[in-house]
PDB file of C-alpha atoms and ligand atoms in Angstrom:
ATOM      1  CA  MET A   1      -0.051   0.107  -0.106  1.00  0.00           C
ATOM      2  CA  ASN A   2       1.686   3.411  -1.021  1.00  0.00           C
ATOM      3  CA  ILE A   3       0.366   6.558   0.541  1.00  0.00           C
ATOM      4  CA  ILE A   4       1.061  10.242   0.528  1.00  0.00           C
ATOM      5  CA  LEU A   5       0.839  12.473   3.554  1.00  0.00           C
ATOM      6  CA  LEU A   6      -0.084  15.795   2.420  1.00  0.00           C
ATOM      7  CA  GLY A   7      -0.138  18.933   4.244  1.00  0.00           C
ATOM      8  CA  PRO A   8       1.599  22.447   5.196  1.00  0.00           C
ATOM      9  CA  PRO A   9       4.939  22.607   7.029  1.00  0.00           C
ATOM     10  CA  GLY A  10       4.414  21.420  10.821  1.00  0.00           C
ATOM     11  CA  ALA A  11       1.177  19.588   9.886  1.00  0.00           C
ATOM     12  CA  GLY A  12       2.603  16.417  11.374  1.00  0.00           C
ATOM     13  CA  LYS A  13       3.669  14.430   8.334  1.00  0.00           C
ATOM     14  CA  GLY A  14       6.963  13.363   9.637  1.00  0.00           C
ATOM     15  CA  THR A  15       5.465  12.497  13.014  1.00  0.00           C
ATOM     16  CA  GLN A  16       2.620  10.260  11.625  1.00  0.00           C
ATOM     17  CA  ALA A  17       5.015   8.691   9.004  1.00  0.00           C
ATOM     18  CA  ARG A  18       7.359   7.459  11.833  1.00  0.00           C
ATOM     19  CA  HIS A  19       4.521   5.882  13.579  1.00  0.00           C
ATOM     20  CA  LEU A  20       3.239   4.016  10.120  1.00  0.00           C
ATOM     21  CA  VAL A  21       6.994   2.811   9.855  1.00  0.00           C
ATOM     22  CA  ASP A  22       6.999   1.261  13.334  1.00  0.00           C
ATOM     23  CA  ILE A  23       3.602  -0.377  13.468  1.00  0.00           C
ATOM     24  CA  ARG A  24       3.158  -1.375   9.665  1.00  0.00           C
ATOM     25  CA  GLY A  25       6.916  -1.861   8.395  1.00  0.00           C
ATOM     26  CA  MET A  26       6.093   0.714   5.720  1.00  0.00           C
ATOM     27  CA  VAL A  27       9.181   2.808   4.076  1.00  0.00           C
ATOM     28  CA  GLN A  28       9.048   6.403   4.709  1.00  0.00           C
ATOM     29  CA  LEU A  29      10.196   8.484   1.837  1.00  0.00           C
ATOM     30  CA  SER A  30      10.804  12.015   2.981  1.00  0.00           C
ATOM     31  CA  THR A  31      12.257  14.472   0.448  1.00  0.00           C
ATOM     32  CA  GLY A  32      12.983  16.818   3.046  1.00  0.00           C
ATOM     33  CA  ASP A  33      15.088  14.451   4.871  1.00  0.00           C
ATOM     34  CA  MET A  34      16.915  13.237   2.006  1.00  0.00           C
ATOM     35  CA  LEU A  35      17.903  16.695   0.929  1.00  0.00           C
ATOM     36  CA  ARG A  36      18.893  17.573   4.512  1.00  0.00           C
ATOM     37  CA  ALA A  37      21.262  14.543   4.439  1.00  0.00           C
ATOM     38  CA  ALA A  38      22.789  15.730   1.022  1.00  0.00           C
ATOM     39  CA  LYS A  39      23.036  19.165   2.605  1.00  0.00           C
ATOM     40  CA  SER A  40      24.919  17.852   5.724  1.00  0.00           C
ATOM     41  CA  SER A  41      27.104  15.476   3.828  1.00  0.00           C
ATOM     42  CA  GLY A  42      28.287  18.418   1.425  1.00  0.00           C
ATOM     43  CA  THR A  43      27.590  16.776  -1.792  1.00  0.00           C
ATOM     44  CA  GLU A  44      27.497  18.931  -4.939  1.00  0.00           C
ATOM     45  CA  MET A  45      23.751  18.608  -4.933  1.00  0.00           C
ATOM     46  CA  GLY A  46      23.626  19.308  -1.158  1.00  0.00           C
ATOM     47  CA  GLN A  47      25.660  22.518  -1.489  1.00  0.00           C
ATOM     48  CA  LYS A  48      23.157  23.547  -4.370  1.00  0.00           C
ATOM     49  CA  VAL A  49      19.902  23.184  -2.358  1.00  0.00           C
ATOM     50  CA  ALA A  50      21.390  24.405   0.797  1.00  0.00           C
ATOM     51  CA  ALA A  51      20.328  28.169   0.612  1.00  0.00           C
ATOM     52  CA  ILE A  52      17.180  27.279  -1.201  1.00  0.00           C
ATOM     53  CA  MET A  53      15.957  25.093   1.691  1.00  0.00           C
ATOM     54  CA  ASP A  54      17.112  27.526   4.397  1.00  0.00           C
ATOM     55  CA  ALA A  55      15.164  30.285   2.639  1.00  0.00           C
ATOM     56  CA  GLY A  56      11.916  28.055   2.645  1.00  0.00           C
ATOM     57  CA  LYS A  57      11.614  27.939  -1.090  1.00  0.00           C
ATOM     58  CA  LEU A  58      11.160  24.574  -3.142  1.00  0.00           C
ATOM     59  CA  VAL A  59      14.034  22.847  -4.483  1.00  0.00           C
ATOM     60  CA  THR A  60      13.594  21.931  -8.349  1.00  0.00           C
ATOM     61  CA  ASP A  61      11.038  19.238  -9.329  1.00  0.00           C
ATOM     62  CA  GLU A  62      13.898  17.474 -11.498  1.00  0.00           C
ATOM     63  CA  ILE A  63      16.193  17.006  -8.024  1.00  0.00           C
ATOM     64  CA  VAL A  64      13.313  15.641  -5.967  1.00  0.00           C
ATOM     65  CA  ILE A  65      11.989  13.454  -8.662  1.00  0.00           C
ATOM     66  CA  GLY A  66      15.713  11.960  -9.125  1.00  0.00           C
ATOM     67  CA  LEU A  67      15.763  11.321  -5.433  1.00  0.00           C
ATOM     68  CA  ILE A  68      12.504   9.589  -5.310  1.00  0.00           C
ATOM     69  CA  GLU A  69      12.996   7.577  -8.372  1.00  0.00           C
ATOM     70  CA  GLU A  70      16.269   6.216  -6.854  1.00  0.00           C
ATOM     71  CA  LYS A  71      14.467   5.236  -3.661  1.00  0.00           C
ATOM     72  CA  LEU A  72      11.599   3.553  -5.337  1.00  0.00           C
ATOM     73  CA  THR A  73      13.977   1.286  -7.041  1.00  0.00           C
ATOM     74  CA  SER A  74      16.232   0.696  -4.181  1.00  0.00           C
ATOM     75  CA  GLU A  75      13.939   0.304  -1.200  1.00  0.00           C
ATOM     76  CA  SER A  76      11.382  -1.996  -0.282  1.00  0.00           C
ATOM     77  CA  GLY A  77       8.784  -2.788   2.710  1.00  0.00           C
ATOM     78  CA  ALA A  78       5.031  -2.975   3.153  1.00  0.00           C
ATOM     79  CA  GLY A  79       4.509   0.090   0.894  1.00  0.00           C
ATOM     80  CA  PHE A  80       5.889   3.612   0.666  1.00  0.00           C
ATOM     81  CA  ILE A  81       4.828   6.658   2.760  1.00  0.00           C
ATOM     82  CA  PHE A  82       5.478   9.788   0.635  1.00  0.00           C
ATOM     83  CA  ASP A  83       6.179  12.622   3.139  1.00  0.00           C
ATOM     84  CA  GLY A  84       6.569  16.053   1.804  1.00  0.00           C
ATOM     85  CA  PHE A  85       6.286  14.692  -1.875  1.00  0.00           C
ATOM     86  CA  PRO A  86       4.888  15.422  -4.278  1.00  0.00           C
ATOM     87  CA  ARG A  87       4.780  19.361  -3.822  1.00  0.00           C
ATOM     88  CA  THR A  88       3.852  20.338  -7.363  1.00  0.00           C
ATOM     89  CA  LEU A  89       1.600  19.233  -9.903  1.00  0.00           C
ATOM     90  CA  ALA A  90       4.781  18.134 -12.029  1.00  0.00           C
ATOM     91  CA  GLN A  91       5.922  16.126  -9.181  1.00  0.00           C
ATOM     92  CA  ALA A  92       2.521  14.294  -8.825  1.00  0.00           C
ATOM     93  CA  ASP A  93       2.525  13.454 -12.558  1.00  0.00           C
ATOM     94  CA  ALA A  94       6.051  12.181 -12.220  1.00  0.00           C
ATOM     95  CA  LEU A  95       4.915   9.912  -9.166  1.00  0.00           C
ATOM     96  CA  ALA A  96       2.188   8.460 -11.063  1.00  0.00           C
ATOM     97  CA  ALA A  97       4.441   7.629 -13.950  1.00  0.00           C
ATOM     98  CA  LEU A  98       7.131   6.012 -11.734  1.00  0.00           C
ATOM     99  CA  LEU A  99       4.621   3.958  -9.890  1.00  0.00           C
ATOM    100  CA  ALA A 100       2.986   2.714 -13.052  1.00  0.00           C
ATOM    101  CA  LYS A 101       6.485   1.876 -14.355  1.00  0.00           C
ATOM    102  CA  LEU A 102       7.065  -0.313 -11.347  1.00  0.00           C
ATOM    103  CA  GLY A 103       3.558  -1.835 -11.581  1.00  0.00           C
ATOM    104  CA  GLN A 104       2.362  -0.162  -8.433  1.00  0.00           C
ATOM    105  CA  SER A 105      -0.397   2.454  -7.472  1.00  0.00           C
ATOM    106  CA  LEU A 106      -1.459   4.835  -5.052  1.00  0.00           C
ATOM    107  CA  HIS A 107      -3.638   3.806  -2.362  1.00  0.00           C
ATOM    108  CA  THR A 108      -4.655   6.955  -0.429  1.00  0.00           C
ATOM    109  CA  VAL A 109      -3.709  10.718  -0.143  1.00  0.00           C
ATOM    110  CA  ILE A 110      -3.968  11.764   3.463  1.00  0.00           C
ATOM    111  CA  GLU A 111      -4.716  15.529   3.734  1.00  0.00           C
ATOM    112  CA  MET A 112      -3.584  16.622   7.157  1.00  0.00           C
ATOM    113  CA  ARG A 113      -5.685  19.819   7.921  1.00  0.00           C
ATOM    114  CA  VAL A 114      -4.153  22.264  10.524  1.00  0.00           C
ATOM    115  CA  ASP A 115      -4.755  26.097  10.625  1.00  0.00           C
ATOM    116  CA  ASP A 116      -1.449  28.490  10.348  1.00  0.00           C
ATOM    117  CA  ASP A 117      -1.435  29.494  13.899  1.00  0.00           C
ATOM    118  CA  ALA A 118      -0.985  25.987  15.056  1.00  0.00           C
ATOM    119  CA  LEU A 119       1.686  25.486  12.459  1.00  0.00           C
ATOM    120  CA  VAL A 120       3.615  28.391  13.860  1.00  0.00           C
ATOM    121  CA  LYS A 121       3.479  27.067  17.315  1.00  0.00           C
ATOM    122  CA  ARG A 122       4.447  23.615  15.968  1.00  0.00           C
ATOM    123  CA  ILE A 123       7.518  24.869  14.028  1.00  0.00           C
ATOM    124  CA  ALA A 124       8.541  27.215  16.844  1.00  0.00           C
ATOM    125  CA  GLY A 125       8.887  24.427  19.495  1.00  0.00           C
ATOM    126  CA  ARG A 126      10.119  21.531  17.159  1.00  0.00           C
ATOM    127  CA  PHE A 127      13.409  19.638  17.889  1.00  0.00           C
ATOM    128  CA  THR A 128      14.567  16.250  16.654  1.00  0.00           C
ATOM    129  CA  CYS A 129      17.114  13.443  17.689  1.00  0.00           C
ATOM    130  CA  GLY A 130      20.288  13.917  15.287  1.00  0.00           C
ATOM    131  CA  ASP A 131      20.973  10.412  15.529  1.00  0.00           C
ATOM    132  CA  CYS A 132      17.564   8.426  14.922  1.00  0.00           C
ATOM    133  CA  GLY A 133      15.481  11.485  13.541  1.00  0.00           C
ATOM    134  CA  GLU A 134      12.679  10.937  16.263  1.00  0.00           C
ATOM    135  CA  VAL A 135      10.629  14.327  16.271  1.00  0.00           C
ATOM    136  CA  TYR A 136       9.819  16.103  19.442  1.00  0.00           C
ATOM    137  CA  HIS A 137       8.176  19.335  20.419  1.00  0.00           C
ATOM    138  CA  ASP A 138       8.978  21.593  23.714  1.00  0.00           C
ATOM    139  CA  GLU A 139       5.328  21.479  24.713  1.00  0.00           C
ATOM    140  CA  THR A 140       3.457  18.930  23.151  1.00  0.00           C
ATOM    141  CA  LYS A 141       6.131  15.973  23.107  1.00  0.00           C
ATOM    142  CA  PRO A 142       9.066  16.692  25.151  1.00  0.00           C
ATOM    143  CA  THR A 143      11.668  13.937  25.761  1.00  0.00           C
ATOM    144  CA  ALA A 144      11.193  12.115  29.070  1.00  0.00           C
ATOM    145  CA  ALA A 145      14.628  13.055  30.435  1.00  0.00           C
ATOM    146  CA  GLU A 146      15.760  16.469  29.235  1.00  0.00           C
ATOM    147  CA  GLY A 147      17.955  16.513  26.220  1.00  0.00           C
ATOM    148  CA  LYS A 148      17.934  12.668  26.000  1.00  0.00           C
ATOM    149  CA  CYS A 149      16.216  10.870  23.110  1.00  0.00           C
ATOM    150  CA  ASP A 150      13.382   8.443  24.335  1.00  0.00           C
ATOM    151  CA  VAL A 151      14.198   6.321  21.449  1.00  0.00           C
ATOM    152  CA  CYS A 152      18.020   5.792  21.135  1.00  0.00           C
ATOM    153  CA  GLY A 153      19.156   7.690  24.089  1.00  0.00           C
ATOM    154  CA  SER A 154      21.144  10.172  22.172  1.00  0.00           C
ATOM    155  CA  ASN A 155      21.930  13.490  23.427  1.00  0.00           C
ATOM    156  CA  LYS A 156      22.394  15.267  20.075  1.00  0.00           C
ATOM    157  CA  MET A 157      19.204  17.131  19.638  1.00  0.00           C
ATOM    158  CA  GLN A 158      18.996  19.518  16.765  1.00  0.00           C
ATOM    159  CA  ARG A 159      16.754  22.349  15.553  1.00  0.00           C
ATOM    160  CA  ARG A 160      16.237  22.943  11.703  1.00  0.00           C
ATOM    161  CA  ALA A 161      18.038  25.983  10.015  1.00  0.00           C
ATOM    162  CA  ASP A 162      14.585  26.489   8.277  1.00  0.00           C
ATOM    163  CA  ASP A 163      12.498  26.696  11.328  1.00  0.00           C
ATOM    164  CA  ASN A 164      12.524  30.335  11.877  1.00  0.00           C
ATOM    165  CA  ALA A 165       9.707  33.011  11.305  1.00  0.00           C
ATOM    166  CA  ASP A 166      10.914  34.376   7.950  1.00  0.00           C
ATOM    167  CA  SER A 167      11.562  30.871   6.463  1.00  0.00           C
ATOM    168  CA  LEU A 168       8.370  29.683   7.735  1.00  0.00           C
ATOM    169  CA  ARG A 169       6.538  32.411   6.101  1.00  0.00           C
ATOM    170  CA  THR A 170       8.109  31.712   2.682  1.00  0.00           C
ATOM    171  CA  ARG A 171       7.470  27.816   3.303  1.00  0.00           C
ATOM    172  CA  LEU A 172       3.811  28.635   3.825  1.00  0.00           C
ATOM    173  CA  MET A 173       3.640  30.809   0.773  1.00  0.00           C
ATOM    174  CA  GLU A 174       5.083  28.082  -1.221  1.00  0.00           C
ATOM    175  CA  TYR A 175       2.698  25.599  -0.041  1.00  0.00           C
ATOM    176  CA  TYR A 176      -0.432  27.537  -0.761  1.00  0.00           C
ATOM    177  CA  LYS A 177       0.906  28.520  -4.285  1.00  0.00           C
ATOM    178  CA  LYS A 178       2.569  25.287  -5.517  1.00  0.00           C
ATOM    179  CA  THR A 179       1.299  22.410  -3.262  1.00  0.00           C
ATOM    180  CA  SER A 180      -2.127  23.299  -2.277  1.00  0.00           C
ATOM    181  CA  PRO A 181      -3.429  22.522  -5.734  1.00  0.00           C
ATOM    182  CA  LEU A 182      -2.691  19.012  -5.121  1.00  0.00           C
ATOM    183  CA  ILE A 183      -5.632  18.846  -2.697  1.00  0.00           C
ATOM    184  CA  GLY A 184      -8.061  19.460  -5.718  1.00  0.00           C
ATOM    185  CA  TYR A 185      -6.109  17.054  -8.087  1.00  0.00           C
ATOM    186  CA  TYR A 186      -6.298  14.160  -5.715  1.00  0.00           C
ATOM    187  CA  TYR A 187      -9.873  14.990  -4.781  1.00  0.00           C
ATOM    188  CA  ALA A 188     -10.732  14.763  -8.295  1.00  0.00           C
ATOM    189  CA  LYS A 189      -9.015  11.429  -8.800  1.00  0.00           C
ATOM    190  CA  GLY A 190     -11.085   9.955  -5.773  1.00  0.00           C
ATOM    191  CA  ASP A 191      -7.840   9.418  -3.751  1.00  0.00           C
ATOM    192  CA  LEU A 192      -8.115  12.298  -0.970  1.00  0.00           C
ATOM    193  CA  ARG A 193      -8.940  11.568   2.484  1.00  0.00           C
ATOM    194  CA  PRO A 194      -8.659  14.625   5.156  1.00  0.00           C
ATOM    195  CA  VAL A 195      -7.903  14.111   8.720  1.00  0.00           C
ATOM    196  CA  ASN A 196      -8.067  16.627  11.550  1.00  0.00           C
ATOM    197  CA  GLY A 197      -4.358  17.449  11.966  1.00  0.00           C
ATOM    198  CA  LEU A 198      -5.297  19.764  15.075  1.00  0.00           C
ATOM    199  CA  ALA A 199      -6.089  16.782  17.255  1.00  0.00           C
ATOM    200  CA  ASP A 200      -3.536  15.450  19.431  1.00  0.00           C
ATOM    201  CA  ILE A 201      -0.837  13.048  17.842  1.00  0.00           C
ATOM    202  CA  ILE A 202      -2.481   9.845  19.186  1.00  0.00           C
ATOM    203  CA  GLU A 203      -6.076  10.991  17.918  1.00  0.00           C
ATOM    204  CA  VAL A 204      -4.467  11.679  14.477  1.00  0.00           C
ATOM    205  CA  GLN A 205      -2.747   8.261  14.427  1.00  0.00           C
ATOM    206  CA  LYS A 206      -6.090   6.652  15.113  1.00  0.00           C
ATOM    207  CA  SER A 207      -7.897   8.701  12.322  1.00  0.00           C
ATOM    208  CA  ILE A 208      -4.995   7.463   9.818  1.00  0.00           C
ATOM    209  CA  GLU A 209      -5.484   3.817  10.939  1.00  0.00           C
ATOM    210  CA  ALA A 210      -9.101   4.131  10.459  1.00  0.00           C
ATOM    211  CA  ILE A 211      -8.589   5.325   6.855  1.00  0.00           C
ATOM    212  CA  LEU A 212      -5.953   2.795   6.077  1.00  0.00           C
ATOM    213  CA  GLY A 213      -7.795  -0.267   7.678  1.00  0.00           C
TER     214      GLY A 213
HETATM  215  P1  AP5 B 301      10.414  19.100   4.681  1.00  0.00           P
HETATM  216  O1  AP5 B 301      11.419  18.515   5.557  1.00  0.00           O
HETATM  217  O2  AP5 B 301       9.496  18.228   3.855  1.00  0.00           O
HETATM  218  O3  AP5 B 301       9.579  20.231   5.717  1.00  0.00           O
HETATM  219  P2  AP5 B 301       8.128  20.641   5.575  1.00  0.00           P
HETATM  220  O4  AP5 B 301       6.960  20.079   4.747  1.00  0.00           O
HETATM  221  O5  AP5 B 301       7.953  21.974   5.728  1.00  0.00           O
HETATM  222  O6  AP5 B 301       7.257  19.800   6.797  1.00  0.00           O
HETATM  223  P3  AP5 B 301       7.977  19.793   8.242  1.00  0.00           P
HETATM  224  O7  AP5 B 301       9.151  18.673   8.149  1.00  0.00           O
HETATM  225  O8  AP5 B 301       8.320  21.118   8.453  1.00  0.00           O
HETATM  226  O9  AP5 B 301       6.582  19.361   9.034  1.00  0.00           O
HETATM  227  P4  AP5 B 301       5.895  17.837   9.244  1.00  0.00           P
HETATM  228  O10 AP5 B 301       4.550  18.109   8.586  1.00  0.00           O
HETATM  229  O11 AP5 B 301       6.683  16.744   8.879  1.00  0.00           O
HETATM  230  O12 AP5 B 301       5.530  18.236  10.983  1.00  0.00           O
HETATM  231  P5  AP5 B 301       6.427  17.219  12.288  1.00  0.00           P
HETATM  232  O13 AP5 B 301       5.880  15.855  12.272  1.00  0.00           O
HETATM  233  O14 AP5 B 301       7.810  17.428  12.163  1.00  0.00           O
HETATM  234  O15 AP5 B 301      11.047  20.043   3.667  1.00  0.00           O
HETATM  235  C1  AP5 B 301      12.062  21.110   3.957  1.00  0.00           C
HETATM  236  C2  AP5 B 301      12.328  21.796   2.770  1.00  0.00           C
HETATM  237  O16 AP5 B 301      13.048  20.966   1.763  1.00  0.00           O
HETATM  238  C3  AP5 B 301      11.411  22.370   2.044  1.00  0.00           C
HETATM  239  O17 AP5 B 301      11.065  23.715   2.478  1.00  0.00           O
HETATM  240  C4  AP5 B 301      11.983  22.610   0.540  1.00  0.00           C
HETATM  241  O18 AP5 B 301      13.014  23.433   0.515  1.00  0.00           O
HETATM  242  C5  AP5 B 301      12.783  21.234   0.494  1.00  0.00           C
HETATM  243  N1  AP5 B 301      11.873  20.016   0.029  1.00  0.00           N
HETATM  244  C6  AP5 B 301      11.419  19.070   0.555  1.00  0.00           C
HETATM  245  N2  AP5 B 301      10.579  18.221  -0.292  1.00  0.00           N
HETATM  246  C7  AP5 B 301      10.671  19.037  -1.460  1.00  0.00           C
HETATM  247  C8  AP5 B 301       9.889  18.705  -2.807  1.00  0.00           C
HETATM  248  N3  AP5 B 301       9.121  17.540  -2.888  1.00  0.00           N
HETATM  249  N4  AP5 B 301      10.015  19.348  -3.700  1.00  0.00           N
HETATM  250  C9  AP5 B 301      10.437  20.710  -3.620  1.00  0.00           C
HETATM  251  N5  AP5 B 301      11.445  21.055  -2.480  1.00  0.00           N
HETATM  252  C10 AP5 B 301      11.380  20.100  -1.329  1.00  0.00           C
HETATM  253  O19 AP5 B 301       5.624  18.021  13.357  1.00  0.00           O
HETATM  254  C11 AP5 B 301       6.040  19.352  13.560  1.00  0.00           C
HETATM  255  C12 AP5 B 301       6.090  19.578  15.186  1.00  0.00           C
HETATM  256  O20 AP5 B 301       4.617  19.519  15.538  1.00  0.00           O
HETATM  257  C13 AP5 B 301       6.927  18.705  15.844  1.00  0.00           C
HETATM  258  O21 AP5 B 301       7.591  19.177  17.001  1.00  0.00           O
HETATM  259  C14 AP5 B 301       5.832  17.719  16.409  1.00  0.00           C
HETATM  260  O22 AP5 B 301       6.478  16.910  17.639  1.00  0.00           O
HETATM  261  C15 AP5 B 301       4.653  18.483  16.648  1.00  0.00           C
HETATM  262  N6  AP5 B 301       3.277  17.754  16.377  1.00  0.00           N
HETATM  263  C16 AP5 B 301       3.072  16.957  15.335  1.00  0.00           C
HETATM  264  N7  AP5 B 301       1.864  16.346  15.344  1.00  0.00           N
HETATM  265  C17 AP5 B 301       1.356  17.169  16.421  1.00  0.00           C
HETATM  266  C18 AP5 B 301      -0.077  17.113  16.837  1.00  0.00           C
HETATM  267  N8  AP5 B 301      -1.193  16.351  16.309  1.00  0.00           N
HETATM  268  N9  AP5 B 301      -0.455  17.883  18.154  1.00  0.00           N
HETATM  269  C19 AP5 B 301       0.720  18.683  18.558  1.00  0.00           C
HETATM  270  N10 AP5 B 301       1.864  18.788  18.223  1.00  0.00           N
HETATM  271  C20 AP5 B 301       2.152  17.908  16.815  1.00  0.00           C
END
């Protein structure tokens, strides 16, 4: 089963994707994580995208489609979770073509609905474990022991370079201009299932599980 988690920055896509990986053995394909890995390893592509990402703009379709194509042909599991991809209509068309080439299809697009005020609070309080990638929040999901990851015990907690007010404004603008048209696109295809992303993390998990069956 292949699914897309669609929603604005901070909607909770990564948080829910990690849960689905844990309980269903699905494979999370986060283009944001792939690009951050390229950025921190200093590859030529990473250097090219660093400033774009920090400013909150979208990286070119060509780069992200290439990243997804490589993962689709090299990873396997109980289905893919597309987290932060597609983000443009061109990416959505490319994904449909890539899946068709592999004899696969898209099961559901989960639209995570959250209002902008909540997004600002979520982004401002987010931090992640630098070793295992677990996502936390100062208020809604703190670590049990301060500064120590609940999952792997690491004390390498990080905040993202693009989690600041200026970049978030640009990220939201990019979302409304380029990504939100995908809501209508997938609705018209009959694939879209909205969930209330404002509910707490466990409630959102339950809504997604009810949809996936
Ligand atoms: P990316 O990494 O994809 O970032 P994003 O879409 O902006 O999404 P986020 O990771 O910020 O949020 P999320 O929805 O995963 O929320 P999370 O679960 O962390 O992309 C980064 C950049 O890479 C882009 O700006 C662009 O430059 C580039 N890029 C990536 N993909 C691209 C593409 N396809 N095309 C072009 N460019 C691309 O949750 C947020 C916080 O809220 C956490 O602290 C969490 O603990 C908390 N939280 C989560 N759920 C809840 C809840 N239900 N209640 C309360 N708190 C919650």
